[in-house]
Amino acid sequence: MAEKHNFGIQPVTCHTFNKDRSGLALSLNSSEVKIYKKNGSKWQPTSSLQEHGQRVTSIDWAANSNKIVTCGADRNAYVWTMNSDGTWKPNLVILRINRAATFVKWSPNEKKFAVGSGARLISVSYYEEDNNWWVSKHIKKPIRSTVTCLDWHPNSVLIAAGSTDFKARVFSGYIKEYDPKPEACSWGSKMPWGALMAEHSNGSGGWVHSVSFSPSGDRLVWVGHDSSVNVVDAAKGATLTSVKGNFLPFKSVTWVTENSLVAAGYDCNPTVFTYDDAGKLTLINKLDQSQEKAAGTMSAMNRFKNFDTRATSGDSTSELKTQHQNTITEIGIYSGTKADCTKFSTSGVDGNIIIWDIKSLEKSIAGLKIA
Amino acid sequence: MSKNTGASRFRKVNVDQYDEDCYQDDDNDDGEQGPSESEVQDLLQKNKSSDALKVVLNNAPLATKNQQVKDRALNLTLRVLTSFKTPDIDNAVKSLDSKNIDILMKYIYRGMERAQDSNTSALLTWHEKTFAVGGLGSIMRVLTDRKKV
C-alpha cells in the first residue's frame, strides 16, 4: 500500500522523479542535489550535483526533455542536461534576484520555468537559442512578500503563486515573442505579460505553503499556515471555499483527480479532500491509518538505530503512529497525472520518501471514495 | 575603515519602513466599537451566560487598531468566561460555530497573558474544552492570525 525509502537522517527538503520513475533527484537540506537510480526495489546513488553555494530549495525534473532545474538560497538556478556518458552539465540561469530563490517549476510544455523568490517576484525563464542561454523576465506587481510556491496552468501560460503576504494569485506568464497566442480560459481572455488574473485571500493571516491547479486548470487550491485548505473555481464565478480545520497546517497540496486533492504537512499524514460540483470542500479521510505496533523487546539493531537518530537507547515512546515520523515537506504525483493519479510520493523531514498507492488505499480504508 | 564601536542601536531600525513596496495589513478599520457593555451586563444578570458569550464573540473588535477598544472587549469577555459554572462550559462551547471557536481561543490566550489568580483555573478549563472542539488548528490560527483580539 505504501512503500518506504529511507535516505538517512537528514530531512528531504525536495524531491522529483524522472519520466519513467527510474531516476530520483533530491536534496537532503544541503547545497547538494543527489541523483539516484532505481535498482530492483532500492535507490542507488549515481551522481551528485554540486554547483549551488547554499541550501537547495527546490528541484524539478522535466519529463520529456529530461532536464533538471534546481534553485537555491544562493539566489541561483541551474538547468542540468545529461551528457551521453550519464554525467550532468550545469547551465547557470541569471535570475537577477537579490534574495533566495524558493521554488522552481517547469511549465507543462517544458519550454519555460518559473522561479519564486524572497525578492518578492517571480522570475520566468525561457531559452534563447541564438545566445545559448536562459533569459529571465520578472513579475513583480502586486506581490508584497516572499513567493513560496508556484504552479503552472495546463496551458503553460498562467502561473499560480502563493506568498507570505497571505494571498494566492494567478499571473500571466505569456511571453509575446516566444509563446503561441493562448486561447481564452476561465481565468480570462486577455493575458498580457505579468497581468494579475486573480487574487484571493481567505481573510486571515496564514503564509501560503502550496498552490495547485486542477487538471482542467479551472480550479485552484492552496494551503496556508492557518491550517486552512482553500479552493477557487474560476469556471463557477471564482467564489472561495475554505476549510479551517482542527488539523495542523499542510505544507504541500496536489490534485489527484478533477474533484479530489491530497494535502500533507505537519500532521505527517496525507489527507484527502473532495471538492464537489456544488462547491463544497470536505475532508474525506487521512490516508495513513495507524497500526498499533507490537510492543516487544528491542532488538540490538533498533537500539543502535535509536542511538543514531535520537541519541537515546531507551524504547522510543515518542514514535508517531504515522509512517512519516516528521513533517511531510512535499507531495508529488508518482504515477498517472493530476487527472487520474494512482500513486503519489511524499518526502519528509524524517529522511523518508514514501510512495502511496491510492487505488489499494481506497479499497482498504472504509469510506474512502476518491471521486 | 569603520571602527567596531559595539553599538547595537542600528539593529532596532525598521528598514522596511523605507521600502514603499513592503507588506502592509489590509486597512479595514471601520470604527469597530466591540460588544456593548450594557447588553452583556444585562444578559449576565439574567443568568444567560451562553447568550452573553455569543454577543462578545460575534462583536469582537478584530480589525481595529485601537488598543483601548480591544482591552475593553477582552475584560468584558473575561468577565463572561469567569461567570460560567464549570458544568455549563461544555454545552456553551459545543453551541459555537467554528469561526467563534477560533475567536474564543484567541481570547483565552490573550486572557492568559494577563492571568490573575482569580481566573487562571477558569481559563484552563475553557482551554481544555475549546481545544477538544477546535483542535490544534484553532491554536495555529491564534498564532498566525494578524487580526488579534
Short mmCIF file of C-alpha atoms in Angstrom, two decimals:
data_model
loop_
_atom_site.label_atom_id
_atom_site.label_comp_id
_atom_site.label_asym_id
_atom_site.label_seq_id
_atom_site.Cartn_x
_atom_site.Cartn_y
_atom_site.Cartn_z
CA MET A 1 0.00 0.00 0.00
CA ALA A 2 2.85 2.32 0.78
CA GLU A 3 6.49 1.70 0.04
CA LYS A 4 9.04 3.49 2.14
CA HIS A 5 12.52 4.53 1.05
CA ASN A 6 14.98 5.90 3.55
CA PHE A 7 17.74 8.35 2.64
CA GLY A 8 19.42 8.77 6.01
CA ILE A 9 18.60 11.01 8.92
CA GLN A 10 18.72 14.35 7.15
CA PRO A 11 15.46 15.96 6.03
CA VAL A 12 14.46 15.53 2.40
CA THR A 13 13.63 19.14 1.53
CA CYS A 14 12.52 18.48 -2.03
CA HIS A 15 12.36 15.58 -4.43
CA THR A 16 11.42 14.85 -8.03
CA PHE A 17 11.30 11.81 -10.29
CA ASN A 18 12.12 11.42 -13.97
CA LYS A 19 9.55 10.36 -16.54
CA ASP A 20 9.66 6.57 -16.13
CA ARG A 21 10.34 6.83 -12.38
CA SER A 22 13.70 5.10 -12.70
CA GLY A 23 15.54 8.21 -11.57
CA LEU A 24 15.14 10.34 -8.48
CA ALA A 25 16.67 13.71 -7.60
CA LEU A 26 16.53 15.02 -4.06
CA SER A 27 18.27 17.37 -1.69
CA LEU A 28 18.97 16.47 1.92
CA ASN A 29 18.72 20.00 3.30
CA SER A 30 22.14 20.88 1.87
CA SER A 31 23.68 22.60 -1.13
CA GLU A 32 23.97 19.28 -2.91
CA VAL A 33 21.48 17.61 -5.24
CA LYS A 34 21.70 13.84 -5.24
CA ILE A 35 20.64 11.71 -8.18
CA TYR A 36 19.55 8.11 -7.61
CA LYS A 37 18.84 5.27 -9.99
CA LYS A 38 16.34 2.56 -9.27
CA ASN A 39 17.92 -0.85 -8.88
CA GLY A 40 15.34 -3.50 -8.05
CA SER A 41 13.47 -2.03 -5.10
CA LYS A 42 16.42 0.06 -3.91
CA TRP A 43 17.66 3.51 -4.88
CA GLN A 44 21.31 3.64 -5.81
CA PRO A 45 23.19 6.95 -5.77
CA THR A 46 24.65 7.71 -9.19
CA SER A 47 25.75 11.33 -9.18
CA SER A 48 25.80 14.42 -7.10
CA LEU A 49 25.22 17.92 -8.45
CA GLN A 50 27.35 20.36 -6.52
CA GLU A 51 27.11 23.74 -8.11
CA HIS A 52 24.97 25.53 -5.53
CA GLY A 53 26.70 27.50 -2.79
CA GLN A 54 23.84 27.35 -0.32
CA ARG A 55 20.85 25.20 0.53
CA VAL A 56 18.91 23.86 -2.45
CA THR A 57 15.27 24.87 -2.04
CA SER A 58 13.56 23.22 -4.99
CA ILE A 59 14.15 20.75 -7.83
CA ASP A 60 12.07 19.89 -10.87
CA TRP A 61 12.84 17.17 -13.42
CA ALA A 62 11.21 17.74 -16.83
CA ALA A 63 9.61 14.52 -18.01
CA ASN A 64 10.14 14.78 -21.75
CA SER A 65 13.24 16.92 -22.21
CA ASN A 66 14.93 15.11 -19.28
CA LYS A 67 16.36 18.40 -17.96
CA ILE A 68 16.62 19.10 -14.25
CA VAL A 69 16.20 22.61 -12.93
CA THR A 70 17.34 23.44 -9.39
CA CYS A 71 17.25 26.64 -7.37
CA GLY A 72 18.73 27.54 -4.02
CA ALA A 73 19.20 30.04 -1.25
CA ASP A 74 22.33 31.26 -3.08
CA ARG A 75 19.93 33.11 -5.48
CA ASN A 76 20.93 30.94 -8.41
CA ALA A 77 19.15 28.46 -10.61
CA TYR A 78 20.80 25.85 -12.79
CA VAL A 79 19.45 23.84 -15.69
CA TRP A 80 21.16 20.45 -15.83
CA THR A 81 21.35 18.45 -19.03
CA MET A 82 22.57 14.91 -19.22
CA ASN A 83 25.71 14.16 -21.24
CA SER A 84 25.96 10.99 -23.29
CA ASP A 85 28.14 9.40 -20.58
CA GLY A 86 25.48 9.95 -17.92
CA THR A 87 27.08 12.93 -16.21
CA TRP A 88 25.18 16.18 -15.74
CA LYS A 89 26.19 19.52 -17.21
CA PRO A 90 25.08 22.67 -15.35
CA ASN A 91 23.92 25.81 -17.09
CA LEU A 92 23.66 28.86 -14.86
CA VAL A 93 20.49 30.91 -15.21
CA ILE A 94 20.79 34.62 -14.49
CA LEU A 95 17.68 35.23 -12.40
CA ARG A 96 18.57 38.82 -11.37
CA ILE A 97 17.18 38.40 -7.86
CA ASN A 98 18.72 39.70 -4.65
CA ARG A 99 17.12 37.25 -2.25
CA ALA A 100 16.95 33.46 -2.06
CA ALA A 101 15.12 31.51 -4.74
CA THR A 102 12.41 29.47 -3.03
CA PHE A 103 10.62 27.40 -5.62
CA VAL A 104 11.05 26.30 -9.22
CA LYS A 105 8.73 24.59 -11.66
CA TRP A 106 8.84 23.70 -15.35
CA SER A 107 5.87 24.75 -17.44
CA PRO A 108 3.87 21.76 -18.75
CA ASN A 109 5.33 22.24 -22.27
CA GLU A 110 8.82 22.34 -20.67
CA LYS A 111 9.86 25.44 -22.61
CA LYS A 112 9.84 27.82 -19.67
CA PHE A 113 10.26 27.60 -15.96
CA ALA A 114 9.22 29.91 -13.15
CA VAL A 115 11.22 30.66 -10.02
CA GLY A 116 9.70 32.16 -6.88
CA SER A 117 11.91 34.22 -4.65
CA GLY A 118 12.30 36.19 -1.46
CA ALA A 119 12.85 39.26 -3.59
CA ARG A 120 9.04 39.46 -3.90
CA LEU A 121 8.95 38.46 -7.52
CA ILE A 122 8.53 35.58 -9.90
CA SER A 123 11.24 35.10 -12.46
CA VAL A 124 10.08 33.36 -15.64
CA SER A 125 12.91 31.97 -17.76
CA TYR A 126 12.95 30.79 -21.34
CA TYR A 127 15.69 29.52 -23.60
CA GLU A 128 17.20 31.81 -26.20
CA GLU A 129 18.75 29.67 -28.86
CA ASP A 130 20.81 32.42 -30.53
CA ASN A 131 22.74 33.19 -27.38
CA ASN A 132 22.55 29.70 -25.85
CA TRP A 133 21.30 30.89 -22.50
CA TRP A 134 18.21 31.19 -20.37
CA VAL A 135 16.64 34.65 -20.27
CA SER A 136 14.56 35.77 -17.29
CA LYS A 137 11.65 38.15 -17.05
CA HIS A 138 10.18 39.36 -13.78
CA ILE A 139 6.63 39.52 -12.47
CA LYS A 140 6.64 41.98 -9.58
CA LYS A 141 3.32 43.66 -9.02
CA PRO A 142 1.49 43.39 -6.67
CA ILE A 143 3.48 40.80 -4.72
CA ARG A 144 4.22 42.15 -1.28
CA SER A 145 6.29 39.38 0.24
CA THR A 146 8.26 36.21 -0.45
CA VAL A 147 6.81 33.91 -3.10
CA THR A 148 6.77 30.46 -1.50
CA CYS A 149 5.16 28.25 -4.12
CA LEU A 150 4.10 28.16 -7.76
CA ASP A 151 2.10 26.04 -10.14
CA TRP A 152 1.56 26.21 -13.89
CA HIS A 153 -1.81 26.15 -15.61
CA PRO A 154 -2.01 23.31 -18.20
CA ASN A 155 -1.88 25.95 -20.97
CA SER A 156 1.73 26.79 -19.95
CA VAL A 157 0.82 30.46 -19.75
CA LEU A 158 -0.84 31.14 -16.42
CA ILE A 159 1.12 30.82 -13.17
CA ALA A 160 -0.38 30.49 -9.71
CA ALA A 161 1.74 31.84 -6.89
CA GLY A 162 1.34 31.65 -3.12
CA SER A 163 3.10 34.14 -0.93
CA THR A 164 3.84 35.05 2.67
CA ASP A 165 1.61 38.10 2.26
CA PHE A 166 -1.22 35.58 2.82
CA LYS A 167 -2.52 35.69 -0.73
CA ALA A 168 -2.75 33.30 -3.65
CA ARG A 169 -2.54 34.94 -7.06
CA VAL A 170 -2.79 33.94 -10.70
CA PHE A 171 -0.49 35.73 -13.15
CA SER A 172 0.00 35.58 -16.86
CA GLY A 173 3.41 34.29 -17.88
CA TYR A 174 2.75 34.91 -21.58
CA ILE A 175 5.91 35.91 -23.44
CA LYS A 176 4.81 37.53 -26.67
CA GLU A 177 7.87 36.82 -28.80
CA TYR A 178 8.15 33.24 -27.58
CA ASP A 179 4.76 31.68 -26.83
CA PRO A 180 1.95 30.90 -29.25
CA LYS A 181 -1.06 33.07 -28.53
CA PRO A 182 -3.06 31.47 -25.70
CA GLU A 183 -6.74 30.70 -26.01
CA ALA A 184 -9.19 32.28 -23.61
CA CYS A 185 -9.77 30.24 -20.49
CA SER A 186 -11.86 30.54 -17.35
CA TRP A 187 -9.37 32.94 -15.75
CA GLY A 188 -9.74 35.50 -18.52
CA SER A 189 -9.35 36.04 -22.24
CA LYS A 190 -6.62 38.67 -22.41
CA MET A 191 -3.33 37.63 -20.91
CA PRO A 192 -0.61 40.23 -21.46
CA TRP A 193 2.73 39.55 -19.77
CA GLY A 194 2.60 39.84 -15.96
CA ALA A 195 -1.12 40.59 -15.76
CA LEU A 196 -2.78 39.74 -12.47
CA MET A 197 -5.63 37.41 -13.41
CA ALA A 198 -6.91 36.71 -9.91
CA GLU A 199 -6.04 37.48 -6.32
CA HIS A 200 -7.52 35.63 -3.37
CA SER A 201 -7.13 35.65 0.38
CA ASN A 202 -9.08 33.70 2.93
CA GLY A 203 -9.16 36.72 5.20
CA SER A 204 -6.81 35.55 7.90
CA GLY A 205 -3.09 35.50 8.25
CA GLY A 206 -1.54 32.27 7.15
CA TRP A 207 1.51 32.07 4.91
CA VAL A 208 0.60 30.18 1.76
CA HIS A 209 2.65 26.98 1.64
CA SER A 210 1.49 25.38 -1.58
CA VAL A 211 -0.74 26.01 -4.60
CA SER A 212 -2.06 23.65 -7.26
CA PHE A 213 -4.13 24.00 -10.41
CA SER A 214 -6.68 21.26 -11.06
CA PRO A 215 -6.10 19.10 -14.19
CA SER A 216 -8.54 21.25 -16.19
CA GLY A 217 -6.91 24.40 -14.88
CA ASP A 218 -10.24 25.85 -13.73
CA ARG A 219 -9.80 25.18 -10.04
CA LEU A 220 -7.06 26.45 -7.81
CA VAL A 221 -6.30 25.07 -4.37
CA TRP A 222 -3.92 26.49 -1.80
CA VAL A 223 -2.98 25.59 1.76
CA GLY A 224 -1.83 28.03 4.40
CA HIS A 225 -0.20 28.11 7.79
CA ASP A 226 -3.54 28.92 9.42
CA SER A 227 -4.47 25.21 8.95
CA SER A 228 -6.69 26.04 6.02
CA VAL A 229 -7.42 24.47 2.66
CA ASN A 230 -8.90 26.88 0.10
CA VAL A 231 -10.37 26.27 -3.33
CA VAL A 232 -11.43 28.73 -6.01
CA ASP A 233 -13.28 27.60 -9.12
CA ALA A 234 -12.82 30.14 -11.91
CA ALA A 235 -15.38 28.40 -14.09
CA LYS A 236 -18.01 29.00 -11.41
CA GLY A 237 -17.63 32.65 -10.58
CA ALA A 238 -14.42 32.28 -8.59
CA THR A 239 -16.08 32.03 -5.22
CA LEU A 240 -13.78 30.98 -2.42
CA THR A 241 -14.39 27.85 -0.36
CA SER A 242 -12.28 27.41 2.75
CA VAL A 243 -11.93 24.67 5.30
CA LYS A 244 -10.27 25.77 8.51
CA GLY A 245 -9.94 22.51 10.31
CA ASN A 246 -8.63 21.22 13.59
CA PHE A 247 -5.59 19.65 11.89
CA LEU A 248 -2.07 21.03 11.82
CA PRO A 249 -1.14 23.10 8.74
CA PHE A 250 -0.36 21.45 5.41
CA LYS A 251 2.93 22.07 3.61
CA SER A 252 2.04 20.71 0.22
CA VAL A 253 -1.07 20.01 -1.84
CA THR A 254 -1.90 18.50 -5.21
CA TRP A 255 -4.99 17.45 -7.10
CA VAL A 256 -5.28 13.71 -7.78
CA THR A 257 -8.48 13.92 -9.84
CA GLU A 258 -10.55 16.88 -11.01
CA ASN A 259 -12.55 16.70 -7.76
CA SER A 260 -10.17 15.30 -5.17
CA LEU A 261 -6.98 16.60 -3.69
CA VAL A 262 -4.36 15.33 -1.28
CA ALA A 263 -2.68 17.60 1.24
CA ALA A 264 0.10 16.75 3.68
CA GLY A 265 2.30 18.60 6.12
CA TYR A 266 2.91 19.00 9.83
CA ASP A 267 0.38 16.24 10.62
CA CYS A 268 2.75 13.75 8.92
CA ASN A 269 -0.33 12.22 7.37
CA PRO A 270 -1.63 12.73 3.81
CA THR A 271 -5.26 13.81 3.89
CA VAL A 272 -7.83 13.54 1.12
CA PHE A 273 -10.32 16.33 0.43
CA THR A 274 -13.11 16.40 -2.10
CA TYR A 275 -14.46 19.49 -3.83
CA ASP A 276 -17.84 18.68 -5.31
CA ASP A 277 -19.67 20.40 -8.15
CA ALA A 278 -21.80 22.34 -5.70
CA GLY A 279 -18.63 23.98 -4.43
CA LYS A 280 -18.40 22.18 -1.11
CA LEU A 281 -14.99 21.18 0.20
CA THR A 282 -14.95 18.25 2.62
CA LEU A 283 -12.28 16.32 4.44
CA ILE A 284 -12.71 12.68 3.43
CA ASN A 285 -10.08 10.77 5.31
CA LYS A 286 -6.48 10.53 6.41
CA LEU A 287 -4.59 8.03 4.29
CA ASP A 288 -2.12 6.82 6.91
CA GLN A 289 -4.27 4.65 9.13
CA SER A 290 -2.38 3.95 12.33
CA GLN A 291 -1.43 0.42 13.05
CA GLU A 292 -0.68 -0.49 16.62
CA LYS A 293 2.88 -1.64 16.72
CA ALA A 294 3.55 -4.79 18.66
CA ALA A 295 5.37 -3.92 21.84
CA GLY A 296 8.27 -6.22 22.37
CA THR A 297 11.83 -6.33 23.41
CA MET A 298 14.05 -4.14 21.36
CA SER A 299 16.50 -5.69 19.00
CA ALA A 300 20.13 -4.71 19.19
CA MET A 301 19.84 -3.19 15.76
CA ASN A 302 16.93 -0.97 16.78
CA ARG A 303 18.80 0.05 19.89
CA PHE A 304 21.71 1.35 17.83
CA LYS A 305 19.37 2.88 15.29
CA ASN A 306 17.77 4.86 18.10
CA PHE A 307 21.19 5.91 19.29
CA ASP A 308 21.93 7.20 15.85
CA THR A 309 18.73 9.07 15.11
CA ARG A 310 17.51 10.16 18.53
CA ALA A 311 20.56 9.91 20.80
CA THR A 312 18.64 7.66 23.16
CA SER A 313 18.87 3.97 23.83
CA GLY A 314 15.51 3.57 25.50
CA ASP A 315 12.40 2.24 23.90
CA SER A 316 11.11 5.17 21.96
CA THR A 317 7.70 6.14 23.19
CA SER A 318 7.95 9.27 21.11
CA GLU A 319 7.40 7.29 17.94
CA LEU A 320 4.48 8.59 15.91
CA LYS A 321 1.80 6.25 14.69
CA THR A 322 2.14 7.54 11.15
CA GLN A 323 4.64 6.18 8.63
CA HIS A 324 6.36 9.53 8.31
CA GLN A 325 7.98 10.30 11.63
CA ASN A 326 8.19 14.02 10.93
CA THR A 327 6.69 16.79 8.80
CA ILE A 328 5.98 15.99 5.16
CA THR A 329 7.76 18.56 3.01
CA GLU A 330 6.47 17.84 -0.46
CA ILE A 331 3.93 15.78 -2.41
CA GLY A 332 4.48 14.73 -5.99
CA ILE A 333 2.48 12.67 -8.47
CA TYR A 334 4.25 9.32 -8.91
CA SER A 335 2.13 7.52 -11.46
CA GLY A 336 -0.69 8.83 -13.59
CA THR A 337 -1.38 12.53 -13.94
CA LYS A 338 -3.22 15.06 -11.85
CA ALA A 339 -6.40 13.90 -13.61
CA ASP A 340 -6.07 10.21 -12.73
CA CYS A 341 -3.33 9.79 -10.17
CA THR A 342 -2.84 6.23 -8.96
CA LYS A 343 0.28 6.71 -6.85
CA PHE A 344 1.82 9.76 -5.24
CA SER A 345 5.05 10.31 -3.35
CA THR A 346 5.74 12.28 -0.17
CA SER A 347 9.10 13.37 1.19
CA GLY A 348 9.62 14.10 4.85
CA VAL A 349 11.86 15.76 7.40
CA ASP A 350 12.47 12.25 8.74
CA GLY A 351 14.58 11.43 5.65
CA ASN A 352 11.98 9.18 4.06
CA ILE A 353 10.22 9.18 0.74
CA ILE A 354 7.01 7.19 0.79
CA ILE A 355 5.07 6.14 -2.29
CA TRP A 356 1.36 5.77 -1.65
CA ASP A 357 -0.91 3.61 -3.77
CA ILE A 358 -4.26 5.41 -3.89
CA LYS A 359 -6.15 2.56 -5.52
CA SER A 360 -5.27 -0.02 -2.89
CA LEU A 361 -5.78 2.51 -0.08
CA GLU A 362 -9.22 3.18 -1.49
CA LYS A 363 -10.06 -0.50 -1.10
CA SER A 364 -8.65 -0.90 2.38
CA ILE A 365 -9.99 2.23 4.07
CA ALA A 366 -13.70 2.14 4.70
CA GLY A 367 -15.50 5.23 3.50
CA LEU A 368 -12.65 6.44 1.32
CA LYS A 369 -14.00 7.23 -2.11
CA ILE A 370 -11.88 9.26 -4.43
CA ALA A 371 -14.21 10.90 -6.90
CA MET B 1 37.94 51.97 7.91
CA SER B 2 34.92 51.62 10.06
CA LYS B 3 35.51 51.04 13.72
CA ASN B 4 33.76 48.44 15.77
CA THR B 5 32.04 50.52 18.38
CA GLY B 6 29.90 47.83 19.90
CA ALA B 7 26.86 49.89 19.07
CA SER B 8 23.74 47.87 18.50
CA ARG B 9 21.18 50.61 18.15
CA PHE B 10 21.13 50.24 14.38
CA ARG B 11 19.70 46.78 14.77
CA LYS B 12 16.46 48.30 16.01
CA VAL B 13 15.96 50.44 12.90
CA ASN B 14 12.98 49.18 10.98
CA VAL B 15 14.47 49.13 7.50
CA ASP B 16 11.19 48.00 5.98
CA GLN B 17 9.59 51.39 6.59
CA TYR B 18 11.83 52.89 3.89
CA ASP B 19 10.58 50.31 1.41
CA GLU B 20 7.45 51.50 -0.32
CA ASP B 21 6.50 48.03 -1.58
CA CYS B 22 6.69 46.39 1.81
CA TYR B 23 3.81 44.35 3.14
CA GLN B 24 1.03 46.20 4.89
CA ASP B 25 -2.01 44.76 6.54
CA ASP B 26 -5.28 45.43 4.83
CA ASP B 27 -6.65 48.50 6.48
CA ASN B 28 -10.33 48.00 7.04
CA ASP B 29 -10.76 49.71 10.33
CA ASP B 30 -14.40 50.65 10.17
CA GLY B 31 -14.57 52.04 13.66
CA GLU B 32 -15.49 48.84 15.44
CA GLN B 33 -16.51 49.54 18.97
CA GLY B 34 -16.64 45.99 20.28
CA PRO B 35 -19.52 44.43 22.18
CA SER B 36 -21.94 46.63 24.06
CA GLU B 37 -21.18 46.56 27.75
CA SER B 38 -24.73 47.17 28.95
CA GLU B 39 -26.16 44.43 26.75
CA VAL B 40 -23.66 41.87 28.06
CA GLN B 41 -24.18 43.09 31.64
CA ASP B 42 -27.89 42.67 31.18
CA LEU B 43 -27.56 39.09 29.91
CA LEU B 44 -25.19 38.17 32.73
CA GLN B 45 -27.65 39.44 35.31
CA LYS B 46 -30.39 37.32 33.78
CA ASN B 47 -28.06 34.31 34.03
CA LYS B 48 -27.86 33.97 30.26
CA SER B 49 -24.12 33.47 30.14
CA SER B 50 -24.27 31.46 26.94
CA ASP B 51 -26.01 34.31 25.10
CA ALA B 52 -23.58 36.80 26.58
CA LEU B 53 -20.70 34.70 25.24
CA LYS B 54 -22.17 34.78 21.74
CA VAL B 55 -22.61 38.54 21.92
CA VAL B 56 -18.98 39.18 22.87
CA LEU B 57 -17.63 36.74 20.26
CA ASN B 58 -19.83 37.98 17.43
CA ASN B 59 -18.86 41.59 18.14
CA ALA B 60 -15.17 41.01 18.80
CA PRO B 61 -13.18 44.02 17.52
CA LEU B 62 -10.74 42.18 15.24
CA ALA B 63 -9.92 44.73 12.55
CA THR B 64 -9.47 47.84 14.66
CA LYS B 65 -6.03 49.05 15.69
CA ASN B 66 -7.39 50.83 18.75
CA GLN B 67 -5.86 49.01 21.70
CA GLN B 68 -8.33 50.54 24.18
CA VAL B 69 -11.29 49.04 22.36
CA LYS B 70 -9.56 45.65 22.30
CA ASP B 71 -8.73 45.81 26.01
CA ARG B 72 -12.28 46.73 26.89
CA ALA B 73 -13.62 43.81 24.87
CA LEU B 74 -11.09 41.49 26.49
CA ASN B 75 -12.12 42.49 30.00
CA LEU B 76 -15.75 42.03 29.13
CA THR B 77 -15.08 38.60 27.62
CA LEU B 78 -13.08 37.51 30.64
CA ARG B 79 -15.97 38.57 32.84
CA VAL B 80 -18.33 36.44 30.75
CA LEU B 81 -15.97 33.45 30.78
CA THR B 82 -15.50 33.51 34.56
CA SER B 83 -19.24 33.82 35.13
CA PHE B 84 -19.80 30.30 33.77
CA LYS B 85 -20.24 27.36 36.09
CA THR B 86 -17.84 24.57 35.11
CA PRO B 87 -20.50 22.02 34.04
CA ASP B 88 -22.08 24.56 31.64
CA ILE B 89 -18.86 25.24 29.72
CA ASP B 90 -19.11 22.09 27.64
CA ASN B 91 -22.51 22.95 26.20
CA ALA B 92 -21.57 26.56 25.61
CA VAL B 93 -18.50 25.57 23.59
CA LYS B 94 -20.43 22.99 21.60
CA SER B 95 -23.04 25.55 20.59
CA LEU B 96 -20.43 27.78 18.89
CA ASP B 97 -19.58 27.69 15.19
CA SER B 98 -16.00 27.21 14.05
CA LYS B 99 -15.39 30.93 13.50
CA ASN B 100 -16.40 31.74 17.05
CA ILE B 101 -14.33 28.84 18.41
CA ASP B 102 -11.26 30.48 16.85
CA ILE B 103 -12.13 33.85 18.37
CA LEU B 104 -12.77 32.24 21.75
CA MET B 105 -9.37 30.57 21.59
CA LYS B 106 -7.76 33.94 20.88
CA TYR B 107 -9.44 35.43 23.95
CA ILE B 108 -8.31 32.50 26.10
CA TYR B 109 -4.67 33.01 25.10
CA ARG B 110 -4.92 36.77 25.43
CA GLY B 111 -6.50 36.29 28.86
CA MET B 112 -3.65 34.04 29.92
CA GLU B 113 -1.20 36.82 29.06
CA ARG B 114 -2.61 38.82 31.93
CA ALA B 115 -3.71 35.97 34.13
CA GLN B 116 -4.77 36.71 37.66
CA ASP B 117 -5.28 34.15 40.39
CA SER B 118 -9.00 34.51 40.14
CA ASN B 119 -9.36 33.43 36.54
CA THR B 120 -6.48 31.10 35.59
CA SER B 121 -8.24 27.90 36.53
CA ALA B 122 -11.35 29.01 34.66
CA LEU B 123 -9.26 29.83 31.58
CA LEU B 124 -7.56 26.44 31.72
CA THR B 125 -10.92 24.71 31.84
CA TRP B 126 -12.09 26.81 28.88
CA HIS B 127 -8.91 25.97 27.03
CA GLU B 128 -9.40 22.25 27.55
CA LYS B 129 -12.99 22.31 26.31
CA THR B 130 -12.27 24.61 23.37
CA PHE B 131 -9.27 22.55 22.33
CA ALA B 132 -11.45 19.43 22.33
CA VAL B 133 -13.61 21.06 19.65
CA GLY B 134 -11.20 23.29 17.72
CA GLY B 135 -8.12 21.06 17.91
CA LEU B 136 -4.61 22.10 17.01
CA GLY B 137 -5.92 24.08 14.05
CA SER B 138 -7.56 26.67 16.29
CA ILE B 139 -4.30 27.15 18.21
CA MET B 140 -2.43 27.55 14.90
CA ARG B 141 -4.84 30.32 13.97
CA VAL B 142 -4.24 32.10 17.29
CA LEU B 143 -0.53 32.07 16.46
CA THR B 144 -0.76 33.11 12.81
CA ASP B 145 -3.69 35.46 12.54
CA ARG B 146 -2.86 39.14 12.11
CA LYS B 147 -6.31 40.07 13.36
CA LYS B 148 -5.67 39.95 17.08
CA VAL B 149 -8.28 40.35 19.75
#
